[in-house]
Short mmCIF file of C-alpha atoms in Angstrom, two decimals:
data_model
loop_
_atom_site.label_atom_id
_atom_site.label_comp_id
_atom_site.label_asym_id
_atom_site.label_seq_id
_atom_site.Cartn_x
_atom_site.Cartn_y
_atom_site.Cartn_z
CA UNK M 1 0.00 0.00 0.00
CA UNK M 2 0.84 3.67 -0.12
CA UNK M 3 3.15 5.25 2.47
CA UNK M 4 3.43 9.03 2.82
CA UNK M 5 6.24 10.64 4.78
CA UNK M 6 6.01 14.30 5.82
CA UNK M 7 8.69 16.67 7.12
CA UNK M 8 9.22 18.59 9.27
CA UNK M 9 6.89 17.63 12.09
CA UNK M 10 7.08 21.14 13.55
CA UNK M 11 7.95 24.41 11.87
CA UNK M 12 8.18 27.90 13.35
CA UNK M 13 8.57 30.95 11.14
CA UNK M 14 8.40 34.69 11.64
CA UNK M 15 5.40 36.48 10.26
CA UNK M 16 6.06 37.44 6.67
CA UNK M 17 8.58 34.66 6.05
CA UNK M 18 7.95 31.64 3.85
CA UNK M 19 7.18 28.12 5.03
CA UNK M 20 7.91 24.91 3.12
CA UNK M 21 6.58 21.46 3.98
CA UNK M 22 7.75 18.38 2.09
CA UNK M 23 6.19 14.98 1.49
CA UNK M 24 7.31 11.81 -0.24
CA UNK M 25 5.14 8.92 -1.34
CA UNK M 26 5.86 5.35 -2.29
CA UNK M 27 3.14 4.18 -4.70
CA UNK M 28 3.76 5.20 -8.31
CA UNK M 29 0.01 4.70 -8.95
CA UNK M 30 -0.79 7.75 -6.82
CA UNK M 31 -1.62 10.77 -8.92
CA UNK M 32 -3.78 13.01 -6.74
CA UNK M 33 -2.11 15.01 -3.97
CA UNK M 34 -4.21 17.28 -1.73
CA UNK M 35 -3.08 19.39 1.20
CA UNK M 36 -5.30 19.94 4.22
CA UNK M 37 -5.12 22.50 7.01
CA UNK M 38 -6.48 21.53 10.40
CA UNK M 39 -6.92 23.97 13.23
CA UNK M 40 -7.19 22.66 16.77
CA UNK M 41 -10.43 20.78 17.29
CA UNK M 42 -11.65 21.45 13.75
CA UNK M 43 -12.13 19.45 10.58
CA UNK M 44 -9.37 19.13 7.95
CA UNK M 45 -9.95 21.74 5.26
CA UNK M 46 -8.65 21.40 1.74
CA UNK M 47 -6.35 24.29 0.87
CA UNK M 48 -4.87 23.16 -2.44
CA UNK M 49 -4.48 20.01 -4.49
CA UNK M 50 -2.50 18.89 -7.51
CA UNK M 51 -2.82 16.10 -10.00
CA UNK M 52 0.06 14.36 -11.69
CA UNK M 53 -0.43 15.95 -15.07
CA UNK M 54 0.90 19.27 -13.73
CA UNK M 55 4.13 20.12 -11.94
CA UNK M 56 3.06 23.22 -10.04
CA UNK M 57 -0.11 24.94 -8.93
CA UNK M 58 -0.53 28.27 -7.21
CA UNK M 59 -3.38 29.94 -5.34
CA UNK M 60 -2.50 33.36 -3.94
CA UNK M 61 0.06 32.78 -1.16
CA UNK M 62 -0.05 29.00 -1.44
CA UNK M 63 1.72 26.86 -4.01
CA UNK M 64 2.31 23.16 -4.44
CA UNK M 65 5.00 21.50 -6.54
CA UNK M 66 5.10 17.89 -7.64
CA UNK M 67 8.02 15.78 -8.85
CA UNK M 68 6.58 12.45 -9.99
CA UNK M 69 9.96 11.02 -10.90
CA UNK M 70 11.29 11.55 -7.40
CA UNK M 71 7.88 10.87 -5.82
CA UNK M 72 7.81 14.01 -3.75
CA UNK M 73 5.62 17.08 -3.47
CA UNK M 74 5.87 20.25 -1.42
CA UNK M 75 3.67 22.98 0.00
CA UNK M 76 4.94 26.54 -0.07
CA UNK M 77 3.28 29.33 1.90
CA UNK M 78 4.63 32.82 1.29
CA UNK M 79 4.13 35.96 3.41
CA UNK M 80 2.96 33.89 6.34
CA UNK M 81 0.43 35.32 8.76
CA UNK M 82 -0.46 34.27 12.32
CA UNK M 83 -3.73 32.79 11.06
CA UNK M 84 -1.70 30.33 8.99
CA UNK M 85 -0.75 28.62 12.26
CA UNK M 86 -2.27 25.13 12.17
CA UNK M 87 -1.40 21.52 11.43
CA UNK M 88 -0.93 20.82 7.73
CA UNK M 89 -1.37 17.35 6.25
CA UNK M 90 -0.32 16.13 2.85
CA UNK M 91 -2.05 13.14 1.29
CA UNK M 92 -1.86 10.91 -1.76
CA UNK M 93 -4.43 8.88 -3.61
CA UNK M 94 -4.73 6.93 -6.86
CA UNK M 95 -7.11 8.39 -9.38
CA UNK M 96 -8.49 5.14 -10.67
CA UNK M 97 -9.49 1.75 -9.41
CA UNK M 98 -11.39 1.00 -6.24
CA UNK M 99 -8.74 2.18 -3.77
CA UNK M 100 -9.53 5.88 -3.67
CA UNK M 101 -8.86 6.53 -0.05
CA UNK M 102 -6.40 9.21 0.96
CA UNK M 103 -3.17 8.17 2.65
CA UNK M 104 -2.07 11.00 4.91
CA UNK M 105 1.30 12.16 6.12
CA UNK M 106 1.81 12.54 9.84
CA UNK M 107 1.30 16.31 9.81
CA UNK M 108 3.34 19.47 10.32
CA UNK M 109 2.55 21.86 13.15
CA UNK M 110 3.18 25.30 11.68
CA UNK M 111 3.54 28.21 14.09
CA UNK M 112 3.77 31.74 12.69
CA UNK M 113 5.30 34.07 15.25
CA UNK M 114 4.05 37.66 15.20
CA UNK A 1 -17.28 21.34 2.65
CA UNK A 2 -19.66 22.72 5.26
CA UNK A 3 -22.25 20.40 3.71
CA UNK A 4 -20.84 17.18 5.22
CA UNK A 5 -22.73 16.60 8.44
CA UNK A 6 -21.73 14.36 11.30
CA UNK A 7 -23.47 13.61 14.54
CA UNK A 8 -23.09 13.49 17.36
CA UNK A 9 -20.17 15.91 17.62
CA UNK A 10 -19.16 14.47 20.98
CA UNK A 11 -19.93 11.02 22.29
CA UNK A 12 -19.03 9.56 25.66
CA UNK A 13 -19.31 5.84 26.22
CA UNK A 14 -18.28 3.47 28.95
CA UNK A 15 -16.19 0.44 28.15
CA UNK A 16 -18.32 -2.32 26.67
CA UNK A 17 -21.04 -0.03 25.28
CA UNK A 18 -21.80 0.57 21.62
CA UNK A 19 -21.00 3.74 19.70
CA UNK A 20 -22.92 4.80 16.58
CA UNK A 21 -21.51 7.61 14.47
CA UNK A 22 -23.49 9.13 11.62
CA UNK A 23 -22.39 10.91 8.49
CA UNK A 24 -24.51 12.63 5.86
CA UNK A 25 -22.50 13.43 2.72
CA UNK A 26 -22.72 16.62 0.76
CA UNK A 27 -25.63 16.87 -1.64
CA UNK A 28 -24.80 15.08 -4.85
CA UNK A 29 -22.02 13.00 -3.29
CA UNK A 30 -22.40 9.25 -3.27
CA UNK A 31 -18.99 8.25 -1.91
CA UNK A 32 -18.25 8.25 1.81
CA UNK A 33 -14.92 7.66 3.52
CA UNK A 34 -14.33 7.21 7.25
CA UNK A 35 -11.03 8.18 8.87
CA UNK A 36 -9.83 7.94 12.46
CA UNK A 37 -7.53 10.47 14.09
CA UNK A 38 -5.87 9.58 17.35
CA UNK A 39 -4.77 12.49 19.57
CA UNK A 40 -1.89 14.43 17.97
CA UNK A 41 -1.67 12.01 15.06
CA UNK A 42 -2.61 12.01 11.40
CA UNK A 43 -5.74 10.63 9.83
CA UNK A 44 -5.94 6.93 9.08
CA UNK A 45 -8.29 5.49 6.49
CA UNK A 46 -10.85 3.04 7.79
CA UNK A 47 -13.52 2.31 5.18
CA UNK A 48 -14.84 3.52 1.83
CA UNK A 49 -18.49 3.10 0.93
CA UNK A 50 -20.89 3.88 -1.84
CA UNK A 51 -24.63 3.61 -1.48
CA UNK A 52 -25.42 0.07 -0.27
CA UNK A 53 -21.88 -1.11 -0.94
CA UNK A 54 -18.66 -1.39 1.00
CA UNK A 55 -15.91 -0.78 -1.53
CA UNK A 56 -12.82 -1.00 0.67
CA UNK A 57 -12.70 -1.80 4.38
CA UNK A 58 -9.01 -2.59 4.53
CA UNK A 59 -8.35 0.04 7.21
CA UNK A 60 -11.08 -1.06 9.58
CA UNK A 61 -10.39 -3.48 12.44
CA UNK A 62 -11.96 -6.86 11.77
CA UNK A 63 -13.50 -7.12 15.22
CA UNK A 64 -16.14 -4.80 16.73
CA UNK A 65 -16.19 -2.27 13.86
CA UNK A 66 -18.74 -2.15 11.06
CA UNK A 67 -19.97 0.42 8.58
CA UNK A 68 -22.92 0.86 6.29
CA UNK A 69 -24.29 3.37 3.84
CA UNK A 70 -27.92 2.48 3.17
CA UNK A 71 -29.96 3.54 0.18
CA UNK A 72 -31.77 6.05 2.37
CA UNK A 73 -30.23 7.88 5.29
CA UNK A 74 -26.75 8.58 6.57
CA UNK A 75 -23.69 6.39 6.62
CA UNK A 76 -23.16 4.79 10.01
CA UNK A 77 -19.94 3.67 11.65
CA UNK A 78 -20.66 1.31 14.50
CA UNK A 79 -18.23 0.31 17.20
CA UNK A 80 -19.36 -2.48 19.48
CA UNK A 81 -17.98 -3.15 22.97
CA UNK A 82 -15.86 -0.01 22.96
CA UNK A 83 -12.48 0.04 24.67
CA UNK A 84 -10.38 2.99 25.83
CA UNK A 85 -8.18 2.69 22.75
CA UNK A 86 -11.18 3.56 20.57
CA UNK A 87 -11.11 7.12 21.96
CA UNK A 88 -10.37 9.30 18.95
CA UNK A 89 -11.86 11.75 16.51
CA UNK A 90 -13.73 10.03 13.69
CA UNK A 91 -14.08 12.02 10.50
CA UNK A 92 -16.07 11.20 7.46
CA UNK A 93 -15.45 12.70 4.04
CA UNK A 94 -17.56 12.63 0.94
CA UNK A 95 -16.83 12.85 -2.75
CA UNK A 96 -18.66 12.77 -6.07
CA UNK A 97 -19.12 9.75 -8.23
CA UNK A 98 -15.77 9.76 -10.02
CA UNK A 99 -12.28 8.72 -9.24
CA UNK A 100 -9.75 11.00 -7.60
CA UNK A 101 -12.29 13.64 -6.76
CA UNK A 102 -11.81 16.04 -3.89
CA UNK A 103 -12.86 14.74 -0.50
CA UNK A 104 -14.61 17.15 1.83
CA UNK A 105 -14.53 16.46 5.52
CA UNK A 106 -17.25 16.69 8.11
CA UNK A 107 -16.69 18.25 11.55
CA UNK A 108 -15.93 14.91 13.15
CA UNK A 109 -17.23 12.96 16.11
CA UNK A 110 -15.04 12.97 19.16
CA UNK A 111 -15.48 9.67 20.95
CA UNK A 112 -14.36 9.37 24.55
CA UNK A 113 -14.43 5.97 26.20
CA UNK A 114 -14.40 6.07 29.98
#
C-alpha cells in the first residue's frame, strides 16, 4: 500500500517569512495530492491540491509543486500570517481503481510568530 | 465542505457499550470515507463506501467495527464493545461519483471511552 512521509513535524517561522513542507510517497500509482489545514479541534480543510499531469499549482500565497519522478511534493506558503498557524497534512491517492482513499502524512505543526 | 454533516459531535461511552456515528454526505455526493484520528496524530483510512456497498474496508479493524451506507439515510460507523483505545476523533469525508475527486470532511465525532 501507499506510504506518505512528511517533514518537518514542527515548523516555526516569523510572520512574513515563507514556510515549506515536504512529502514523499511510495506508490507510483498515486496521482492526486491534496493538502489539508487543520486547526485545533476542527475538521481538515482542503487548501490546495494537484494532479500528476501538472508540476506546479498556485493559489495566492499557497503553491504546491510535484516531482513524480522523485515521488515528492511540497507545499509553499509565502508571506505567512499568524492565522496560517495550524497543522498541515499532505495526502496521496490513486485516481483510478477501487482504492480511492487518501493516505495522509503525519502532519506538520506550523507556528507563525508575530 | 460545510455540507458534510456528522453527529453526534461528541460522544461519551463506557467500556463495553456501543457507539454509533453518523455521516450525511454533501448533496450530490455518493462516496463516503471514514477516517480515524488519534490524539496528535494524522488521519488513518478506515472504510470507503458507496450507497449500499462497502468498496474497501481494509483500514477497519476486523472485530467490533462495522460500517454501512444504506440507500436512504446517513452512513453509520458502529463500534461495538468499545475500549479505551477507541477514543479518537472520527471524521467522514464525501466525494462525487468519479475517481480522484476532492474529499470534503465533516466536523468529526469525538469519541471518549471512559
